[in-house]
Amino acid sequence: MSHASPPVRRVTDWDFDQLSALAAEHDTPLYVVDLDRVAANYERFAAAFPDAHVMYAAKAHTGRAVLETLLDAGADIECAARGELQRAIGAGADPDTLQYTAVNPPDADLDYAAELGAEHPGLTVTGGARDTFDRLEARGYDGRVAIRINPGIGTGHHEKVATGKDAKFGIPYDEVVELADDLRERFDLVGLHAHMGSGVLHDDLDDHCRAIGKVADLAREVTAETGVDLEFVDFGGGFGVPYREDEEPLDVETVGEKVREAVGELDAQIKLEPGRYVVADAELILTEVNTVKETPEATVVGVDASLATLIRPAMFDSYHPIANVSAPDRELEPVSVGGPCCTSADVFCTDRPIARPEREDLLAIGNAGAYGYELANQFHSQPRPAEVAVEGDETRVVRRRESMDDVTRVEREAPSAEEGDRRR
């Protein structure tokens, strides 16, 4: 793999000979993650914000190899669930550096966070509902907290990720000062947090910065009205990468300047949480063609990957670039590529020009690092794929392929009816 660090890595920039060898050795469908690219993306982003505290948003990709790579690169980790806290700690993160952003947290998540905070007072819990803070207090937690704000401005690649204007996320803007005055008596109120959306590119940047400016204004108001000296203001992540071949990558240095201008003078540390930007173009999926069907409406290309492997096209109508690794120089032909699931949603593209696929060709589905394996599932009782990491000239399996035994284990290990009766 190339170790250069251009602003974007296209699917055609990968070493096709190496990809073919990996598919032959490890079978398909197969996730391939380039850990050098993960580190380079983080370092490029951090360099564009030299005065900010840059964390990695673990929800984009919680693979242990990815987390270890980012911890080695100097990143701290932001988590959105108990499992992410546990995985970050398992990868070597210091619990005192973690930030937990609780969204309608289940009891078990808050139990874990309260217990973790009692042992590690550096943990910060961010709440987006008054209930969350009341539930924390009921568990005896009185440590570091931040308030998640709903700025009323959402940005991003799809309405389902425009969190900045979704009532599910954060305290209404006009209620934050009053809540801050209350929380400062009950906890160690250290910060404010907002996340405007995901997949922000050039067209969304002005709205994104406008929302950042609103949050910064509110931070100054909180300090003026309550006397709380905020340690940080967290402006979230959401910075995108170009999935389509004709989209230009963000110039993160220019983005850094725009963000600093939007924030203005602020007597608090700026925090940022890139997730997608760090991992999206560092991973792809390899899949084999098993069917080519000519119909009056379309040429349908069937592959062994499916929406169980990558659900984003079905869930968000997301575009992922696709390349024919076996024969990149063949004539382009408009084809529809889909998997083996019994639903019309199991389609990766429709009438897209691709070097004409034939049975047993290897295709690469690019930009699969963000919310790819994280959303993989077992629909149709399909075992989840293996994941291979590339680092320098070395490759290693970092997630083995599931078997049918893995798929059915939780049923076979469930308590028998008699055991269930005894437990009741």
PDB file of C-alpha atoms in Angstrom, residues 148-156 158-172 194-198 204 207 210-211 214:
ATOM      1  CA  ARG A 148     -24.747  18.601  25.133  1.00  0.00           C
ATOM      2  CA  ILE A 149     -26.414  21.490  23.305  1.00  0.00           C
ATOM      3  CA  ASN A 150     -28.927  21.314  20.499  1.00  0.00           C
ATOM      4  CA  PRO A 151     -27.969  24.393  18.428  1.00  0.00           C
ATOM      5  CA  GLY A 152     -30.960  24.070  16.096  1.00  0.00           C
ATOM      6  CA  ILE A 153     -28.728  23.799  13.028  1.00  0.00           C
ATOM      7  CA  GLY A 154     -28.074  20.419  11.453  1.00  0.00           C
ATOM      8  CA  THR A 155     -25.525  19.657   8.748  1.00  0.00           C
ATOM      9  CA  GLY A 156     -24.263  16.584   6.935  1.00  0.00           C
ATOM     10  CA  HIS A 158     -28.196  12.886   5.029  1.00  0.00           C
ATOM     11  CA  GLU A 159     -31.134  14.034   7.155  1.00  0.00           C
ATOM     12  CA  LYS A 160     -30.643  10.984   9.395  1.00  0.00           C
ATOM     13  CA  VAL A 161     -27.245  12.300  10.530  1.00  0.00           C
ATOM     14  CA  ALA A 162     -28.118  16.008  10.902  1.00  0.00           C
ATOM     15  CA  THR A 163     -28.047  15.697  14.693  1.00  0.00           C
ATOM     16  CA  GLY A 164     -27.700  19.416  15.385  1.00  0.00           C
ATOM     17  CA  LYS A 165     -31.416  20.028  14.725  1.00  0.00           C
ATOM     18  CA  ASP A 166     -32.808  16.675  15.898  1.00  0.00           C
ATOM     19  CA  ALA A 167     -34.682  16.892  19.213  1.00  0.00           C
ATOM     20  CA  LYS A 168     -33.206  13.515  20.187  1.00  0.00           C
ATOM     21  CA  PHE A 169     -29.821  15.149  20.701  1.00  0.00           C
ATOM     22  CA  GLY A 170     -28.984  17.751  23.304  1.00  0.00           C
ATOM     23  CA  ILE A 171     -30.566  20.346  25.547  1.00  0.00           C
ATOM     24  CA  PRO A 172     -32.557  23.062  23.726  1.00  0.00           C
ATOM     25  CA  ALA A 194     -22.458  20.025  20.375  1.00  0.00           C
ATOM     26  CA  HIS A 195     -22.390  17.847  17.279  1.00  0.00           C
ATOM     27  CA  MET A 196     -24.007  19.347  14.209  1.00  0.00           C
ATOM     28  CA  GLY A 197     -23.996  16.389  11.814  1.00  0.00           C
ATOM     29  CA  SER A 198     -21.874  13.984   9.828  1.00  0.00           C
ATOM     30  CA  ASP A 204     -22.173  22.388   4.387  1.00  0.00           C
ATOM     31  CA  ASP A 207     -23.807  26.227   8.112  1.00  0.00           C
ATOM     32  CA  ARG A 210     -22.544  29.142  11.872  1.00  0.00           C
ATOM     33  CA  ALA A 211     -23.596  26.473  14.357  1.00  0.00           C
ATOM     34  CA  LYS A 214     -23.755  29.824  18.131  1.00  0.00           C
TER      35      LYS A 214
END
